[in-house]
Tab-separated table of C-alpha atoms (C1' of nucleotides) in Angstrom:
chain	number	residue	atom	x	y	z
A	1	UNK	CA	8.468	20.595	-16.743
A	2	UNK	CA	7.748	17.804	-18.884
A	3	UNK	CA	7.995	15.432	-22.079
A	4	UNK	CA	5.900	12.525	-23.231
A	5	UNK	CA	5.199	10.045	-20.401
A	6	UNK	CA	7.744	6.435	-21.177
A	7	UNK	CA	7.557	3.807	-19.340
A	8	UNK	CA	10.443	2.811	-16.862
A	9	UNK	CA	12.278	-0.102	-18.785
A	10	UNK	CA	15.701	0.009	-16.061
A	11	UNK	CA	15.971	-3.060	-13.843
A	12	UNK	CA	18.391	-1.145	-12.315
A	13	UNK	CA	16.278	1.728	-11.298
A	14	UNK	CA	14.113	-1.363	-9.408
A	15	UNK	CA	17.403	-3.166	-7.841
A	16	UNK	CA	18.346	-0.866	-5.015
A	17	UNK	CA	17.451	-0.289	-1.287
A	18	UNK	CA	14.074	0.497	-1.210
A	19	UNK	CA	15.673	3.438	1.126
A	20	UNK	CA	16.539	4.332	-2.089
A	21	UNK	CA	14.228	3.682	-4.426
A	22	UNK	CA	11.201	5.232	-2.620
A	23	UNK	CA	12.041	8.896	-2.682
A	24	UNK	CA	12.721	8.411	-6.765
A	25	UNK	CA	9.021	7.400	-7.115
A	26	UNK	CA	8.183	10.158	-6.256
A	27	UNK	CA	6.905	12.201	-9.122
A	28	UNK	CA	6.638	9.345	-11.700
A	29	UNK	CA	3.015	7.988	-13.086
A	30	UNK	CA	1.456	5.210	-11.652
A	31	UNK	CA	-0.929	3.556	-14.604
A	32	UNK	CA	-3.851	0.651	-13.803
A	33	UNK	CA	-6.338	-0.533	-15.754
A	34	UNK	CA	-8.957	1.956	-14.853
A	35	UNK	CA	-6.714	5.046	-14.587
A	36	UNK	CA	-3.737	6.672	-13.770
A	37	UNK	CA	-2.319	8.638	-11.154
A	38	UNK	CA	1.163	10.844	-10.023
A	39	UNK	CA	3.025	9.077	-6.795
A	40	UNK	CA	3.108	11.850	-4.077
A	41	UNK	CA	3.357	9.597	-1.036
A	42	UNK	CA	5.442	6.680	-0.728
A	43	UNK	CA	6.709	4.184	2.347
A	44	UNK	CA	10.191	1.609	1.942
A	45	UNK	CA	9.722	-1.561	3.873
A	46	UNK	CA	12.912	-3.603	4.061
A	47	UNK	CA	13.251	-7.699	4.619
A	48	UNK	CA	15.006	-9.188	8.040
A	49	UNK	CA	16.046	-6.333	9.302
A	50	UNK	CA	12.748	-4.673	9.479
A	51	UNK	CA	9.985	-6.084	11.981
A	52	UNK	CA	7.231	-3.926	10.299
A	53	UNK	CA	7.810	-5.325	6.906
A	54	UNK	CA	5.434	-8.304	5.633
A	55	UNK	CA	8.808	-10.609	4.415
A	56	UNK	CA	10.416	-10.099	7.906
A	57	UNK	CA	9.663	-13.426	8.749
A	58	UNK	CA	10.401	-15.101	5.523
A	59	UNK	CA	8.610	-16.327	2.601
A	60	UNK	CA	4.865	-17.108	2.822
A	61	UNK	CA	2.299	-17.224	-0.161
A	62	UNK	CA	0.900	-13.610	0.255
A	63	UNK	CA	4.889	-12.439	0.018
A	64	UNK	CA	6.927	-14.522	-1.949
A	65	UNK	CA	6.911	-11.843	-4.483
A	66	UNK	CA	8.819	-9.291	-2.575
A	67	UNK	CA	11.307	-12.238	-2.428
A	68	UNK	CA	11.815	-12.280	-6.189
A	69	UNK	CA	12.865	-10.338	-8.647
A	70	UNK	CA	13.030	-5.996	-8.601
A	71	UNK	CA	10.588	-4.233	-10.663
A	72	UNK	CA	7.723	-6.269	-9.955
A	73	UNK	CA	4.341	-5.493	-7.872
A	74	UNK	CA	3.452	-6.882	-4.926
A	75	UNK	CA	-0.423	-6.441	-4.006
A	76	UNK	CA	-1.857	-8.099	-0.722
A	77	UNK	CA	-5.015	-7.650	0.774
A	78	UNK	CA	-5.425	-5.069	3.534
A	79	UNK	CA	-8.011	-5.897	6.815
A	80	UNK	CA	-9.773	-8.395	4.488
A	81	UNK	CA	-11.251	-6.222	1.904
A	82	UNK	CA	-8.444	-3.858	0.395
A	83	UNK	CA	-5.889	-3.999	-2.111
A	84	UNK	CA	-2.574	-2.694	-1.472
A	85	UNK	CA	-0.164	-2.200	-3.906
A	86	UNK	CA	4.204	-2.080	-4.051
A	87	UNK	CA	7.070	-1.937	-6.339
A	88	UNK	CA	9.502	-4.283	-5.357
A	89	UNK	CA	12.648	-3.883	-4.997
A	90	UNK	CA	16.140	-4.698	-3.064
A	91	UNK	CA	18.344	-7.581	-4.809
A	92	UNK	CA	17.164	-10.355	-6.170
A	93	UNK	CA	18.582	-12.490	-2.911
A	94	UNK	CA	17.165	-9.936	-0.618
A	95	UNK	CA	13.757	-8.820	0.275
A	96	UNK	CA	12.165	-5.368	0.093
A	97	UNK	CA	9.711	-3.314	-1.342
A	98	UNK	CA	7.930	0.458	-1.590
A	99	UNK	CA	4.244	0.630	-0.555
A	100	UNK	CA	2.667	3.479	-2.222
A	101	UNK	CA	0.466	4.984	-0.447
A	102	UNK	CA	-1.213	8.204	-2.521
A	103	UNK	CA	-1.592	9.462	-5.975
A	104	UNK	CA	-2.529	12.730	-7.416
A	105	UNK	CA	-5.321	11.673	-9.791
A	106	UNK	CA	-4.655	12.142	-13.557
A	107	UNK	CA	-7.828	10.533	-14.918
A	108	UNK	CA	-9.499	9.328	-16.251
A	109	UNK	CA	-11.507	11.396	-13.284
A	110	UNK	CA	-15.037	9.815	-14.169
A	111	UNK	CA	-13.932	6.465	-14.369
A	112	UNK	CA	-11.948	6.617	-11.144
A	113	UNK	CA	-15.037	8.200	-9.457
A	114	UNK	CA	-17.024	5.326	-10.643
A	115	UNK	CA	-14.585	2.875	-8.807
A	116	UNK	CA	-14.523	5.214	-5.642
A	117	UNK	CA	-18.304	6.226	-5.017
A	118	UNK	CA	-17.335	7.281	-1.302
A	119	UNK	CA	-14.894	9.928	-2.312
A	120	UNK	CA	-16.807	13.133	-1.800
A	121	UNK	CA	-14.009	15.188	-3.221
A	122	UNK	CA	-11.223	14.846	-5.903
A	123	UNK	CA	-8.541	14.879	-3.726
A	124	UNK	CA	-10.109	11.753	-2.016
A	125	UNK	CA	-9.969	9.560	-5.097
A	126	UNK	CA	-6.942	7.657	-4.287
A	127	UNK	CA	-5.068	9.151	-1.110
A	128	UNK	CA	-4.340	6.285	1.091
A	129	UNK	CA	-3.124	2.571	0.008
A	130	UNK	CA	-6.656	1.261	-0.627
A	131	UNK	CA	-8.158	3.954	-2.289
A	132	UNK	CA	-5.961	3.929	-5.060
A	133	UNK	CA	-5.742	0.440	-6.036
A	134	UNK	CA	-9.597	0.981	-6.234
A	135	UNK	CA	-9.154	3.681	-8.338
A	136	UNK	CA	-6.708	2.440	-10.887
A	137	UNK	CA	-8.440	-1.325	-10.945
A	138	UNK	CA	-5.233	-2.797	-9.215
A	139	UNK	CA	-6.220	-6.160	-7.686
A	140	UNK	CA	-4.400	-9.443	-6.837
A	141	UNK	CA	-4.601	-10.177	-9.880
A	142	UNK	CA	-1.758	-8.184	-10.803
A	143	UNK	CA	0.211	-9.539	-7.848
A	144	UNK	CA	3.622	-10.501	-9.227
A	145	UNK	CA	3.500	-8.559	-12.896
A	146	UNK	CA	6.322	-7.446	-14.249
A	147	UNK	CA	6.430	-3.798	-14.109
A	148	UNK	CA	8.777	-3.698	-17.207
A	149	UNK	CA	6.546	-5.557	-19.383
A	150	UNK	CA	5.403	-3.243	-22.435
A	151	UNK	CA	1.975	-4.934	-21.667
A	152	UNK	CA	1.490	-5.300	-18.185
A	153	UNK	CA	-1.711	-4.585	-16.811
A	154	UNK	CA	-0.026	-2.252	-14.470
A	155	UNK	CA	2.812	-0.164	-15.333
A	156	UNK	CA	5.374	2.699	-14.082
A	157	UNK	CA	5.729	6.114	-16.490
A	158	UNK	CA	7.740	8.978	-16.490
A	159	UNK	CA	7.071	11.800	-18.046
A	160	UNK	CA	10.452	14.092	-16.774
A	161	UNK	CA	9.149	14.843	-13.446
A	162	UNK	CA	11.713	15.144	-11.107
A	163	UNK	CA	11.949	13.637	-7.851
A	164	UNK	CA	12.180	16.335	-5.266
A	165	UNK	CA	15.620	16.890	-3.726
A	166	UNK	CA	13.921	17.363	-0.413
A	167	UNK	CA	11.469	14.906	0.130
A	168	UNK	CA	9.089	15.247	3.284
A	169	UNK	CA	9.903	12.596	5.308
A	170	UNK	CA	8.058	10.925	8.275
A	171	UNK	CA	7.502	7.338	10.402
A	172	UNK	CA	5.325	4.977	8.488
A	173	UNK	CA	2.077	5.233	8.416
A	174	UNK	CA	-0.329	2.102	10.871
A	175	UNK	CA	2.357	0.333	12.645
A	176	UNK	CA	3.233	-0.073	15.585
A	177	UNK	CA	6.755	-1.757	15.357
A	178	UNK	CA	9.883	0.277	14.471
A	179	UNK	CA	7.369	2.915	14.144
A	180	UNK	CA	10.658	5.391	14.804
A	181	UNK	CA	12.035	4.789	11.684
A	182	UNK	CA	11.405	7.766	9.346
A	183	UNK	CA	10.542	5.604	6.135
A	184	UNK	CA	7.868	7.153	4.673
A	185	UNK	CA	8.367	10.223	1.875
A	186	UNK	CA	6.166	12.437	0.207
A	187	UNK	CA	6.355	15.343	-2.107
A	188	UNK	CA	6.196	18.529	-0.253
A	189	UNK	CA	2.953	20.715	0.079
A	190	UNK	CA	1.663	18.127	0.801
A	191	UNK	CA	-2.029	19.753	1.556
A	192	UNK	CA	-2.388	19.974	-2.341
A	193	UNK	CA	-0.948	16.564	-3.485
A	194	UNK	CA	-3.671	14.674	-3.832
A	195	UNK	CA	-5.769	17.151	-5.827
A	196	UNK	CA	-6.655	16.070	-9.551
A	197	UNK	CA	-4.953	18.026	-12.453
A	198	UNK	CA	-6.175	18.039	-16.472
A	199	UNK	CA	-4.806	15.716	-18.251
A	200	UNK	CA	-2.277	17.252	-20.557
B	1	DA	C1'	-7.910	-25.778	16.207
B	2	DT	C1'	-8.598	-21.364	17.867
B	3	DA	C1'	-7.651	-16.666	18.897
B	4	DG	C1'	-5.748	-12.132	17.998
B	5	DA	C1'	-3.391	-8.535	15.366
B	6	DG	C1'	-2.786	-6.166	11.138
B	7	DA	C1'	1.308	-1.537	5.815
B	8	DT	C1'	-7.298	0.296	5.895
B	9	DT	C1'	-11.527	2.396	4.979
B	10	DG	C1'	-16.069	4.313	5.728
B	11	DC	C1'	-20.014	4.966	8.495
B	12	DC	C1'	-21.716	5.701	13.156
B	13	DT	C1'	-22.488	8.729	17.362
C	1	DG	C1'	-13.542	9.527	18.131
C	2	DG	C1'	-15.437	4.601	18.027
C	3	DC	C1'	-16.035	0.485	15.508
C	4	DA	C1'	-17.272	-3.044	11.985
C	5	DA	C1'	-15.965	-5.546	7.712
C	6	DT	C1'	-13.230	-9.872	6.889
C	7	DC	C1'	-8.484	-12.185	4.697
C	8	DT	C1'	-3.679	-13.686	6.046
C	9	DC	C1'	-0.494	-14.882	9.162
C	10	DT	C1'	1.467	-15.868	13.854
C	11	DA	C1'	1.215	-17.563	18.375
C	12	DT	C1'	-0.487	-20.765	21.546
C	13	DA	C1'	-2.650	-25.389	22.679
DNA sequence: ATAGAGATTGCCT
DNA sequence: GGCAATCTCTATA
């Protein structure tokens, strides 16, 4: 299954459709401040050409980073009171980026309990887009890191998971434009995803 | 200037 | 299942 968990140091792996990139997120290690967490659910938002994306009507300050560079993260707040948390990517002319929207908790469990008191269960730690920026300490603070910085407060591992070759796939999750398009990905068994394993 | 919707979550009945 | 919390942006005036 595995080796030891690197960090993702390839632009290039950033600088592609998020059509693209999303599915290969799948699998790989999402690490915060606070904790740390396997990608199992994942949506691609593009730029003009997609109404339900945040940079579909250009630049403003929440998004100007999904108009720069792949690679980095783009956090906005949610309703007011939640973090939200993406992985740019697309070309450096052209907007886009991958929302992630659930994690299989790695740990550490206590800590991320701490920063979630109203998960009842595990599995509830971080599975939805809120939840696991709570979680892992994510805030807007870390809007606009570099993702490829050896000391970014937030950064992207992989420790030889491998995407799956058959993603599930789905419409995006709370929109209600091009809410036909089947953007959203996920690993499958999905029942189980979000369920915490020991850390190795 | 003001109003309404939104890539959400948790508590209420 | 309903609904409040409350920031950002868009539409309308």
């Amino acid at each position: 299954m595995s080796g030891v968990a690197g960090q993702i140091v390839d632009r290039d792996f950033f600088a592609r459709d998020p059509l693209e990139l999303a599915p290969d997120l799948l699998g790989k290690l999402l690490v915060g401040p606070c904790g740390r967490g396997r990608i199992v659910e994942v949506e691609a938002y593009r730029g003009e050409e997609d109404p339900a994306s945040h940079a579909f009507r250009g630049p403003t300050p929440r998004n100007r980073v999904m108009f720069g560079p792949a690679g980095h993260l783009y956090v906005y707040r949610s309703y007011g009171m939640h973090w939200c948390a993406n992985v740019v990517a697309s070309h450096p002319d052209r907007a886009g980026a991958v929302l992630i929207r659930a994690l299989q908790p790695v740990g550490p469990i206590d800590e991320m309990s701490r920063r979630r008191p109203a998960a009842r269960r595990p599995e509830d730690l971080a599975n939805g887009p809120g939840k696991l920026c709570a979680a892992l300490g994510i805030t807007g603070d870390h809007d606009g890191l570099d993702l490829l910085s050896p000391d970014a407060g937030v950064r992207l591992a992989d420790d030889g998971v491998e995407p799956p070759t058959s993603p599930t796939t789905g419409p995006r999750v709370g929109i209600s434009v091009a809410a036909d398009r089947p953007w959203r990905f996920s690993l499958p068994a999905s029942r189980f995803r979000s369920r915490p394993v020991p850390v190795p």
